[in-house]
PDB file of C-alpha atoms in Angstrom:
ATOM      1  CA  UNK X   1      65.397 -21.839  41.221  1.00  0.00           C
ATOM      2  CA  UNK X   2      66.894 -20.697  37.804  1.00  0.00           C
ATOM      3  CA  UNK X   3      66.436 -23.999  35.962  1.00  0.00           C
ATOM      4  CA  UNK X   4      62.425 -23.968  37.448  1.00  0.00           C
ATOM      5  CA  UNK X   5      61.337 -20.304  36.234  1.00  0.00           C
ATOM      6  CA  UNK X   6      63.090 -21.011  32.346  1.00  0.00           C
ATOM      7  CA  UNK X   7      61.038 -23.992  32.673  1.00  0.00           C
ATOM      8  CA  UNK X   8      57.990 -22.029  33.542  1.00  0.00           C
ATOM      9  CA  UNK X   9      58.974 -19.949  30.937  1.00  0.00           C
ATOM     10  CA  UNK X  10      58.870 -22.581  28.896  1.00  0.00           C
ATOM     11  CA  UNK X  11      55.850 -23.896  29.541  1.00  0.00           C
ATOM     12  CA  UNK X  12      53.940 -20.635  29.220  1.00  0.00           C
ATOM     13  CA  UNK X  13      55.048 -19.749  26.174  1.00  0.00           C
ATOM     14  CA  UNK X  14      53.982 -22.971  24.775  1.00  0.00           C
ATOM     15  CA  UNK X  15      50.591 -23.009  26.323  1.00  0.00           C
ATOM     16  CA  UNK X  16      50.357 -19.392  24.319  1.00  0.00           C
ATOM     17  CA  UNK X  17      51.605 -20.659  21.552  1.00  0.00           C
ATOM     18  CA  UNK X  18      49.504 -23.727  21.502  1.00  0.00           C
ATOM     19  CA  UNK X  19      46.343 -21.697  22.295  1.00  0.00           C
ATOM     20  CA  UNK X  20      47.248 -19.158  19.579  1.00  0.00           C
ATOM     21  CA  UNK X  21      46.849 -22.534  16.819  1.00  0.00           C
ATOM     22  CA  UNK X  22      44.386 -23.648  18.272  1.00  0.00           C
ATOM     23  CA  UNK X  23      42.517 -20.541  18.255  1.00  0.00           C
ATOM     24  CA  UNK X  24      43.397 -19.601  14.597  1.00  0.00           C
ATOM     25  CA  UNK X  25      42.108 -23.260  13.150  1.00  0.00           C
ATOM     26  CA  UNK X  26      39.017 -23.117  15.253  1.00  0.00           C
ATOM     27  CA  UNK X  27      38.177 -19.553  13.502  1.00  0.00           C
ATOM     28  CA  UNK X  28      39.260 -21.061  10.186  1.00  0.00           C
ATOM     29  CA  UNK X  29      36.768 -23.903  10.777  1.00  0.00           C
ATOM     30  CA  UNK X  30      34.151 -21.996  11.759  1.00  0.00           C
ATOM     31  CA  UNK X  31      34.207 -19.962   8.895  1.00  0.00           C
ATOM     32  CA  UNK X  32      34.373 -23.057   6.701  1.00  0.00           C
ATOM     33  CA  UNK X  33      31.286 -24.548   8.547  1.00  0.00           C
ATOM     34  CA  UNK X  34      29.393 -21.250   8.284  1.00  0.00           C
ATOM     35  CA  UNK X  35      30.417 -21.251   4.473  1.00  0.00           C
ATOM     36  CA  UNK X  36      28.890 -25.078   3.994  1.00  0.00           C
ATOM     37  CA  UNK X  37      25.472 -24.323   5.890  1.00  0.00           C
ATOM     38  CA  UNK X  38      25.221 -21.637   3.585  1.00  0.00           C
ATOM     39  CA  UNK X  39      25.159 -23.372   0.027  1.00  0.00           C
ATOM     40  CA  UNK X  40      21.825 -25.696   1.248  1.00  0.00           C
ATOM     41  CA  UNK X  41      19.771 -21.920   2.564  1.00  0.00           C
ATOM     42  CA  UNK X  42      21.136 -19.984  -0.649  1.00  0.00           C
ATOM     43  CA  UNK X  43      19.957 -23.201  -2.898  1.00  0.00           C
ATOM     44  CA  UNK X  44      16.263 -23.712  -0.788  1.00  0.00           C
ATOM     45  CA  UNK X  45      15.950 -19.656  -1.827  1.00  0.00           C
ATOM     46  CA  UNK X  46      16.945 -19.970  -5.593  1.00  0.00           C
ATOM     47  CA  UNK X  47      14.305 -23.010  -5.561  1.00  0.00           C
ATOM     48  CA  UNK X  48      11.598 -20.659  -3.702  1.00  0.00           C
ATOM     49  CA  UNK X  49      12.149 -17.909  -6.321  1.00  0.00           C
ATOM     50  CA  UNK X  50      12.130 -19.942  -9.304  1.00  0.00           C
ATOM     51  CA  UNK X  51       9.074 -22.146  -7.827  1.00  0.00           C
ATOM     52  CA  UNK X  52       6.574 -20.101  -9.162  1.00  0.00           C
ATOM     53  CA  UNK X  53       7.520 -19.876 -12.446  1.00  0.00           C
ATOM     54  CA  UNK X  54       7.606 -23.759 -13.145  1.00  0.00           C
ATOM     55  CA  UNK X  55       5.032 -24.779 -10.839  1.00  0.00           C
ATOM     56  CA  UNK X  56       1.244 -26.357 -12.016  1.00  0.00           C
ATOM     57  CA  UNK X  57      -1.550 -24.770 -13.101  1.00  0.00           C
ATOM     58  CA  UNK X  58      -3.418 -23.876  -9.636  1.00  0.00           C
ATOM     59  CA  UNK X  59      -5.724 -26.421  -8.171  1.00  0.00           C
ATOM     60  CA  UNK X  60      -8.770 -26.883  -5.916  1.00  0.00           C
ATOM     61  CA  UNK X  61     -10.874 -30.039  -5.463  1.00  0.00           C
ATOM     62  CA  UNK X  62     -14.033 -28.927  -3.711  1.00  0.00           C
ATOM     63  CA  UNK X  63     -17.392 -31.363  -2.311  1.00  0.00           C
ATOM     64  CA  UNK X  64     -20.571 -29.661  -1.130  1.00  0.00           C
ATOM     65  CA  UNK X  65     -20.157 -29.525   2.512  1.00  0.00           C
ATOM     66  CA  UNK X  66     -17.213 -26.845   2.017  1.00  0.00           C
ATOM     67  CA  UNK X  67     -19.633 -24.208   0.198  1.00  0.00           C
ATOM     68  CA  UNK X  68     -18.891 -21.628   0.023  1.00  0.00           C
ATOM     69  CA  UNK X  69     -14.648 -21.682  -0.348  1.00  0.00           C
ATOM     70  CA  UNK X  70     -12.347 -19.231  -0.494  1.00  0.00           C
ATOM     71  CA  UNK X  71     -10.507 -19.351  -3.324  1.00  0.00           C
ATOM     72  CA  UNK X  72      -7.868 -16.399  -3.035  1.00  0.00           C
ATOM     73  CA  UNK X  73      -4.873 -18.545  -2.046  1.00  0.00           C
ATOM     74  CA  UNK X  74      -5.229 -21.566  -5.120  1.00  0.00           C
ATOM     75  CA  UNK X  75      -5.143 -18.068  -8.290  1.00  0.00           C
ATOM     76  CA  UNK X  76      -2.547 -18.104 -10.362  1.00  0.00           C
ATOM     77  CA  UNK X  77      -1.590 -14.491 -11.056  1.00  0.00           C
ATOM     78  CA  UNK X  78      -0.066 -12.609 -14.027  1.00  0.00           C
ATOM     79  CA  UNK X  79       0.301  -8.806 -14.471  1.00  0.00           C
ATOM     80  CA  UNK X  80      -0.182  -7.425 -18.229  1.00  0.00           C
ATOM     81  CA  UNK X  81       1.777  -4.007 -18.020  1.00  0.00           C
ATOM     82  CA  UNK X  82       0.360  -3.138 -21.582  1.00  0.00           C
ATOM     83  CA  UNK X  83      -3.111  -4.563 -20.905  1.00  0.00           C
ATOM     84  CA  UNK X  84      -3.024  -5.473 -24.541  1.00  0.00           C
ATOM     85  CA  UNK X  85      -3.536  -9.495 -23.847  1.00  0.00           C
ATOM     86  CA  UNK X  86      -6.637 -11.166 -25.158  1.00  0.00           C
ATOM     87  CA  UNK X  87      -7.945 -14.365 -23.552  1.00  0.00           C
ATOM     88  CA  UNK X  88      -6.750 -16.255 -26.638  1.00  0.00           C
ATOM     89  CA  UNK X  89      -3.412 -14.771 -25.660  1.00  0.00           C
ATOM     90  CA  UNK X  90      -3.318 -16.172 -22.694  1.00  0.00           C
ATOM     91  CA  UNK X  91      -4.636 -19.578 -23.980  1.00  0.00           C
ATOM     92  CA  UNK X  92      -1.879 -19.860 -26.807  1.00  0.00           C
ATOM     93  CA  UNK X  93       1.218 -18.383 -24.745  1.00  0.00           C
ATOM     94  CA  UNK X  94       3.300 -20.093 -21.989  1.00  0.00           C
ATOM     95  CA  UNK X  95       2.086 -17.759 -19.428  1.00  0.00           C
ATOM     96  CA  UNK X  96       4.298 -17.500 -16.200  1.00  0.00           C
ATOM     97  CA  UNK X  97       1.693 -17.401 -13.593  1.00  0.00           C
ATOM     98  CA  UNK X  98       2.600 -16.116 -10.247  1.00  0.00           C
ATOM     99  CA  UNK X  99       1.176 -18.366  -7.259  1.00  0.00           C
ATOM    100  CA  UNK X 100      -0.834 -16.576  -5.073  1.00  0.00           C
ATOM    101  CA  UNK X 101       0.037 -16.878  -1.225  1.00  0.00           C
ATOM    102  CA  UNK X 102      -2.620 -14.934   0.548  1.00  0.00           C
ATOM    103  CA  UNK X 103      -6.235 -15.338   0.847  1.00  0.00           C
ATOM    104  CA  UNK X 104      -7.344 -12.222  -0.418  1.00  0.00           C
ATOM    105  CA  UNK X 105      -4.797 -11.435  -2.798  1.00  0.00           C
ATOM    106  CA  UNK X 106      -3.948  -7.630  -2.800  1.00  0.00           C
ATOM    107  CA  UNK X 107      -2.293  -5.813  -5.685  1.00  0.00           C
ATOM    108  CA  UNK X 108      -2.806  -2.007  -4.899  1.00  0.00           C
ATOM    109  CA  UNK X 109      -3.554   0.818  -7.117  1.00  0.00           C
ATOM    110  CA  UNK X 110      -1.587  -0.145 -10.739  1.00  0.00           C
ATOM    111  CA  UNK X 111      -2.353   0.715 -14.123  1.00  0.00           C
ATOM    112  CA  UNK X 112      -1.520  -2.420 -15.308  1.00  0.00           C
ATOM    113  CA  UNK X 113      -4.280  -5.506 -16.227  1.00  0.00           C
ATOM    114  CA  UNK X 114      -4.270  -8.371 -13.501  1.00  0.00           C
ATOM    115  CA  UNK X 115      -4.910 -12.254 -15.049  1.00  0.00           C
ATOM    116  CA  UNK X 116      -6.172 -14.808 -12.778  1.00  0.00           C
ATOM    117  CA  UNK X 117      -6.031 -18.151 -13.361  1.00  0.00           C
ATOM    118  CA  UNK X 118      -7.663 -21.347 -11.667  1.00  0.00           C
ATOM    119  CA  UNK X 119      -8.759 -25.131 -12.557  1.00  0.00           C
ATOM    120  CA  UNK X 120     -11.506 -26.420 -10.065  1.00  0.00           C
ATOM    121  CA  UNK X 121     -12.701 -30.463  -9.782  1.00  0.00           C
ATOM    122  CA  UNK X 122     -15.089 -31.765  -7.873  1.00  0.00           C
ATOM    123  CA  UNK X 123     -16.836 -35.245  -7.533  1.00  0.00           C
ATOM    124  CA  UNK X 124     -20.330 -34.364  -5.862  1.00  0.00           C
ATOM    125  CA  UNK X 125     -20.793 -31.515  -7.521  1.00  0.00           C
ATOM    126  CA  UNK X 126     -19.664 -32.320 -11.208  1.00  0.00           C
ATOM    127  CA  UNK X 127     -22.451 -30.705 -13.714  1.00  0.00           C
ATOM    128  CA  UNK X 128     -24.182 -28.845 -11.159  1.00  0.00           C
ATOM    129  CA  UNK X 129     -24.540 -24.977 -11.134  1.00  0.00           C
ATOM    130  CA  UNK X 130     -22.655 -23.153  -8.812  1.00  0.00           C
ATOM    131  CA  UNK X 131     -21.794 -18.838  -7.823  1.00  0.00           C
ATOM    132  CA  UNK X 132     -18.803 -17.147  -8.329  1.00  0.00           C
ATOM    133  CA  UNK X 133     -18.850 -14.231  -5.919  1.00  0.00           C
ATOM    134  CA  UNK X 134     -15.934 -11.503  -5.843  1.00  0.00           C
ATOM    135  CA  UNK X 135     -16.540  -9.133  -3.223  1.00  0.00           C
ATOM    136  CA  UNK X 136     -15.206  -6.365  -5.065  1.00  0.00           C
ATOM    137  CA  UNK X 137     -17.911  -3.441  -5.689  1.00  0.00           C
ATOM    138  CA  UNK X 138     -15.227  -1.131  -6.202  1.00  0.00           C
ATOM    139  CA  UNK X 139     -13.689  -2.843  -9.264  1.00  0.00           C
ATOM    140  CA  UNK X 140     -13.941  -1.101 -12.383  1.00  0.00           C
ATOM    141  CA  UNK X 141     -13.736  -4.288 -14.829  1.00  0.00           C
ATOM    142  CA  UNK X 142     -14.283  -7.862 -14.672  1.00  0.00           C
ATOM    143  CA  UNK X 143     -13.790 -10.047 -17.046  1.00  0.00           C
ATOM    144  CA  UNK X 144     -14.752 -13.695 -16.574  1.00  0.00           C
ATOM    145  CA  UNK X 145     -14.087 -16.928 -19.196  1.00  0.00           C
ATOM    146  CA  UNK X 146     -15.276 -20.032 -17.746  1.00  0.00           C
ATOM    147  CA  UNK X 147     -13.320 -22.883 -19.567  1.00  0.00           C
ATOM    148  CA  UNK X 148     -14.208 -26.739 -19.681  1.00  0.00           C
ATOM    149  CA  UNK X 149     -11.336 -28.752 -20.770  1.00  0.00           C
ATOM    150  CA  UNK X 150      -9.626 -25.057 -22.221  1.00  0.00           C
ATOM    151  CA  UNK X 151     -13.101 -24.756 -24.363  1.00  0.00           C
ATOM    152  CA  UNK X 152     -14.426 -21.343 -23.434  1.00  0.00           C
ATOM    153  CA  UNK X 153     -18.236 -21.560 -22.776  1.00  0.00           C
ATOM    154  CA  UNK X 154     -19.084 -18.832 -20.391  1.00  0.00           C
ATOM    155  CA  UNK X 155     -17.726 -15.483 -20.835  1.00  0.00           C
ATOM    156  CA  UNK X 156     -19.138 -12.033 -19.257  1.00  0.00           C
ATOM    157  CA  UNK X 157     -18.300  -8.862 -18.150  1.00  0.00           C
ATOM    158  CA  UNK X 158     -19.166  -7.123 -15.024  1.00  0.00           C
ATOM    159  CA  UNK X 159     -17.863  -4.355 -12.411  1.00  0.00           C
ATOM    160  CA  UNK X 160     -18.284  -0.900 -11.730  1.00  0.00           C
ATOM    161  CA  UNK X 161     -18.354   0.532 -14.822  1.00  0.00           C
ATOM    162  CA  UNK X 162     -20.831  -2.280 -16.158  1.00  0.00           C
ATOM    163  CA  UNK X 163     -24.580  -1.143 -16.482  1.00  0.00           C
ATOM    164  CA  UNK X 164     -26.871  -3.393 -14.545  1.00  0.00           C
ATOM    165  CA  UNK X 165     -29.361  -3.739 -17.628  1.00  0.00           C
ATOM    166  CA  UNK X 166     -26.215  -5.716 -19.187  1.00  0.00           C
ATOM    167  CA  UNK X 167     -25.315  -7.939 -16.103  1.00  0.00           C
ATOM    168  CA  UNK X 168     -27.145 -11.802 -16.183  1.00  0.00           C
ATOM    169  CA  UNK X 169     -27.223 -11.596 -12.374  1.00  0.00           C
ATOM    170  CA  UNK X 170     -27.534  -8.038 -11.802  1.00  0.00           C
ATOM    171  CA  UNK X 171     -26.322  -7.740  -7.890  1.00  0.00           C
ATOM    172  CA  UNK X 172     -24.597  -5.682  -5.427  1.00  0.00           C
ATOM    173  CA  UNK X 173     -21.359  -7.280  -6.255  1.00  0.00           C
ATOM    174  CA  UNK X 174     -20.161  -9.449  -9.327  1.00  0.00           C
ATOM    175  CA  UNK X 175     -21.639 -12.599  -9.072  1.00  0.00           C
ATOM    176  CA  UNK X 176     -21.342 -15.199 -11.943  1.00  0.00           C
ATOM    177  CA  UNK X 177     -23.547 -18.197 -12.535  1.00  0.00           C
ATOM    178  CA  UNK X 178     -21.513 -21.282 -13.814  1.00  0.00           C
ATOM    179  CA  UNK X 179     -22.193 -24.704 -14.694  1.00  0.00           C
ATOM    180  CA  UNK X 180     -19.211 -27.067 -13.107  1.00  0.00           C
ATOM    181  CA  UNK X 181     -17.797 -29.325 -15.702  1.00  0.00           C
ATOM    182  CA  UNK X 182     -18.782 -33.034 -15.683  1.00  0.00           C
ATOM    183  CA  UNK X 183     -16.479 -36.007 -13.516  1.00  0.00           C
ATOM    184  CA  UNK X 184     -13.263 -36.544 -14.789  1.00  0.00           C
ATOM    185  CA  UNK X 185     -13.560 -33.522 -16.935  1.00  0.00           C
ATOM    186  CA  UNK X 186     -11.623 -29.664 -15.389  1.00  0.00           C
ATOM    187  CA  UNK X 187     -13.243 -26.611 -14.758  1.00  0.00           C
ATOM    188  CA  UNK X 188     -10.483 -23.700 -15.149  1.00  0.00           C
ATOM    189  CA  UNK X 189     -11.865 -20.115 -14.370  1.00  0.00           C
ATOM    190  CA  UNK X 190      -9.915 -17.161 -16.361  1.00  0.00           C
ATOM    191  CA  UNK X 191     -10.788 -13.443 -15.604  1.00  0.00           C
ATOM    192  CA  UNK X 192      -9.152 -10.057 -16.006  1.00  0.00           C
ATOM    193  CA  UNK X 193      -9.460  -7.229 -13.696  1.00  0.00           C
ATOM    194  CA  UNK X 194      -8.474  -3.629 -14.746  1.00  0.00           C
ATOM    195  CA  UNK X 195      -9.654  -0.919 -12.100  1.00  0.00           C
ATOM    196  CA  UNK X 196      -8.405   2.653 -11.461  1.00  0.00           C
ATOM    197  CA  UNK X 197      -8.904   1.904  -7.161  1.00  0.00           C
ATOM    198  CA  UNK X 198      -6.910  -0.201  -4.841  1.00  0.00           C
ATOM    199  CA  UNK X 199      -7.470  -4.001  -6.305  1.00  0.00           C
ATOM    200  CA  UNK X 200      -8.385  -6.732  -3.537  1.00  0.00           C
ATOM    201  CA  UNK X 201      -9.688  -9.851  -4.904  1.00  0.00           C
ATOM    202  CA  UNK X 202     -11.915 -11.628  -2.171  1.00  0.00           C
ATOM    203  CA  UNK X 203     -13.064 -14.665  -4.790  1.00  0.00           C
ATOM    204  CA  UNK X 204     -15.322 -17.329  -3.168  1.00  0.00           C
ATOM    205  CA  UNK X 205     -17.320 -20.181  -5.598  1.00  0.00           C
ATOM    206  CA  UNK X 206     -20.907 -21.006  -3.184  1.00  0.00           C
ATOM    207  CA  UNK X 207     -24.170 -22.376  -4.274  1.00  0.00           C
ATOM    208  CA  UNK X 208     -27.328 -19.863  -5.238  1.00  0.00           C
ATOM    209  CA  UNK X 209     -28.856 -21.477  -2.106  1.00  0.00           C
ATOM    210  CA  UNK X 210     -26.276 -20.246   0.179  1.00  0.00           C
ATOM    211  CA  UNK X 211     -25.646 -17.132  -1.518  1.00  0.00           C
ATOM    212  CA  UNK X 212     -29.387 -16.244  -1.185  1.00  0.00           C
ATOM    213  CA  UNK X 213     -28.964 -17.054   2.794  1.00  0.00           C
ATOM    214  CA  UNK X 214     -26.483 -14.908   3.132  1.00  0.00           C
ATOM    215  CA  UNK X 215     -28.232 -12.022   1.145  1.00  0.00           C
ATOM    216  CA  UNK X 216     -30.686 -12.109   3.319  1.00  0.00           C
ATOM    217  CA  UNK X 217     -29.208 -11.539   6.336  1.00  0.00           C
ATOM    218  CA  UNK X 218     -26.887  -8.767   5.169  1.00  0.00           C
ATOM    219  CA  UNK X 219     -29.710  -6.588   3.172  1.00  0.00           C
ATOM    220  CA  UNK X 220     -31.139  -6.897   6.747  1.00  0.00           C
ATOM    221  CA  UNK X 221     -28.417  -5.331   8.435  1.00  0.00           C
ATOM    222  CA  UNK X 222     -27.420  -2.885   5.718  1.00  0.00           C
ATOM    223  CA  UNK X 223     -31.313  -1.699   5.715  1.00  0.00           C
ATOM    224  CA  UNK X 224     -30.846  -0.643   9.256  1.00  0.00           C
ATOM    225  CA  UNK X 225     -27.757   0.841   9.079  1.00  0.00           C
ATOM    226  CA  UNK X 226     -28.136   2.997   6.128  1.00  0.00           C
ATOM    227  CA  UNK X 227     -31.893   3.959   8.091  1.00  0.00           C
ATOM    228  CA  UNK X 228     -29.501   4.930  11.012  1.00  0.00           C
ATOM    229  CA  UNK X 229     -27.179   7.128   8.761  1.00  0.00           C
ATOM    230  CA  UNK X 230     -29.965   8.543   6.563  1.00  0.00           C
ATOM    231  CA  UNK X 231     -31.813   9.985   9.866  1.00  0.00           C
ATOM    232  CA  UNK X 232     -28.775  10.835  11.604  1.00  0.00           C
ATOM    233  CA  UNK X 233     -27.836  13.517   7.945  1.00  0.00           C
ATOM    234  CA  UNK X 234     -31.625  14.059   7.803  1.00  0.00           C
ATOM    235  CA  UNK X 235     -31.715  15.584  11.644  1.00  0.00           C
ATOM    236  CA  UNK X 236     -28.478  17.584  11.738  1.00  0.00           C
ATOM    237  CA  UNK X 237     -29.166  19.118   8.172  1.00  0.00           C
ATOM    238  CA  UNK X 238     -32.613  19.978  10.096  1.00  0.00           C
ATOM    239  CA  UNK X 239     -30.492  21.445  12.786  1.00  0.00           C
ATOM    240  CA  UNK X 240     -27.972  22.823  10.647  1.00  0.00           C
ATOM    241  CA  UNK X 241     -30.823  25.237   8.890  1.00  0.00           C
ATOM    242  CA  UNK X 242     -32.498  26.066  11.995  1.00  0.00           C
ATOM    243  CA  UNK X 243     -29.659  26.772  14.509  1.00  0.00           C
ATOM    244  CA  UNK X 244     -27.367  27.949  11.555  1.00  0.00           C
ATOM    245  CA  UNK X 245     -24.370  27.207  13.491  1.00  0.00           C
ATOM    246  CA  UNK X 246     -21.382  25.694  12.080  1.00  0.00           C
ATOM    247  CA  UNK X 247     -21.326  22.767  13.972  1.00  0.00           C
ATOM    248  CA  UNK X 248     -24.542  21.009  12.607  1.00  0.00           C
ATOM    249  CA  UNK X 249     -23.222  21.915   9.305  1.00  0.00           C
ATOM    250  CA  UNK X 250     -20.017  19.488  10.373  1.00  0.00           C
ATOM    251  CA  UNK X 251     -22.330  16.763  11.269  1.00  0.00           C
ATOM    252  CA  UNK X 252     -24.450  17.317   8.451  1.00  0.00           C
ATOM    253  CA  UNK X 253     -21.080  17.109   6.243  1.00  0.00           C
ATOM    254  CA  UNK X 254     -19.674  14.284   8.257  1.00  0.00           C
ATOM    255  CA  UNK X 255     -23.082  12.176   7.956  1.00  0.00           C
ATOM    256  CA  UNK X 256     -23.254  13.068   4.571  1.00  0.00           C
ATOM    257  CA  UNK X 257     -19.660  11.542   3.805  1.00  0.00           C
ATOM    258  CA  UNK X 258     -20.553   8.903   5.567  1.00  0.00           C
ATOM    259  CA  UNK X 259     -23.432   7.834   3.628  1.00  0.00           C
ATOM    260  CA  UNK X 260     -21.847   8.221   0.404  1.00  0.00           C
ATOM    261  CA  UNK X 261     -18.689   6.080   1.285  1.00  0.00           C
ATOM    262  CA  UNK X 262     -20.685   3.114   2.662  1.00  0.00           C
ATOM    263  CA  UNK X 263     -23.240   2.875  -0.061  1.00  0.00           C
ATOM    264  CA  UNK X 264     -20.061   2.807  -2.418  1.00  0.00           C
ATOM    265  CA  UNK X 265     -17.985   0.172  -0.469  1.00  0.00           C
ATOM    266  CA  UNK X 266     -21.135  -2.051   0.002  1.00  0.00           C
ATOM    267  CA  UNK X 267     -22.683  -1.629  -3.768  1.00  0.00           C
ATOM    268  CA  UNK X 268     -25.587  -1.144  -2.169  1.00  0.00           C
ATOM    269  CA  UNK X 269     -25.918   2.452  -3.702  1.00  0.00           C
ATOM    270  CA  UNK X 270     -26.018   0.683  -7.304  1.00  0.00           C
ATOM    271  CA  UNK X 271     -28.828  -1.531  -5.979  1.00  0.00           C
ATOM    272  CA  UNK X 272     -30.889   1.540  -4.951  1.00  0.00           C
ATOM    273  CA  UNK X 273     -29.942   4.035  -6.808  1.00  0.00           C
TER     274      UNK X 273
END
């Protein structure tokens, strides 16, 4: 009975002890396996971050069946902190364009200037004259430099602050008539946006045909909306005088509002008014 429990003894100390090496190495090789998968995700992130800065100019090929395209995701971005670079600036520098990854790129309220940056191709369409449309009517400042082969041959200013009388295509938004380069031969699109609201930059390239389909429609609709707001403020500021109570003056100040915000957002109160 002795000689069996020291040998039990024995044999559970061993098991412990064998369980305690075991137990160490495995945590030792787990840490060195969680080290090694580490290297390959820390080297795919250095690679993401350092993408952008070493990656080609931006790039669409378009045909005519895709007109209109959105063109937010192929810009190539650059922020000018000093807003002191000229287009010939950013011709003759090695500019380190940001790659944008959204469709409507968004860069909020910022005092800085905003470069964009984009070569289109196409082989149906080569020579033919085609829309840029930014659906921006809130911008303060566009400038546009239409490039063929890095020759400027289009330039023009437009936006908010721009009198219609000195817009080519005066509209409710920027719009900017363009003749695509010939086959074989780039198109690269440069413009500058400096703007005291919010900056969104909903770029699309379309054909005059299709941009004149799609005026129609909208004018349409805005005509009966702004008819719905303008008699809704005409009636309670009707009210407001007659009943002199303050809660027609609300609606009157909330239709009011209303009218004013809308006709900015749209640029439909630049068109009328």
């Amino acid at each position: 009975m002795t000689e069996s429990r020291v040998m039990r003894q024995l044999f559970v100390r061993a098991r412990y002890v064998l369980s305690h090496l075991l137990t160490s190495n495995l945590s030792r090789l787990k840490l060195t396996a969680s080290f090694l998968l580490r290297v390959p995700v820390l080297v795919l992130l250095l690679l993401t971050t350092v993408t952008p800065q070493i990656a080609a100019a931006a790039e669409i090929n378009i045909s005519r069946n895709q007109l209109p395209v959105n063109l937010g995701q192929y810009l190539d971005i650059y922020e000018d902190p000093e807003r002191s670079l000229t287009i010939d600036d950013i011709l003759a520098q090695d500019i380190p364009w940001q790659r944008s990854d959204e469709a409507i790129p968004t860069l909020g309220i910022s005092e800085s200037a905003f470069w964009f940056n984009l070569v289109v191709t196409s082989e149906d369409l080569a020579g033919e004259n085609l829309i840029l449309v930014l659906e921006g009517p809130t911008l303060d400042r566009i400038d546009f430099y239409i490039a063929h082969d890095e020759q400027i041959l289009w330039q023009e200013t437009l936006g908010d602050t721009v009198s219609f009388d000195e817009i080519a295509l005066p509209y409710r938004i920027p719009v900017l008539a363009f003749d695509l380069a010939q086959q074989d031969r780039e198109t690269r699109i440069y413009f500058r946006i400096r703007s005291q609201v919010g900056i969104e930059v909903p770029l699309q390239i379309t054909s005059a045909e299709a941009l004149t389909k799609d005026s129609q429609s909208l004018l349409a609709f805005f005509g009966g909306f702004f008819a719905f707001l303008s008699l809704c403020f005409a009636l309670c500021t009707v009210l407001c005088y007659i009943m002199r109570e303050r809660q027609f003056f609300a609606y009157t100040l909330f239709f009011g509002c209303t009218l004013i915000f809308f006709l900015s957002q749209t640029g439909m109160g630049r068109v009328w008014f």
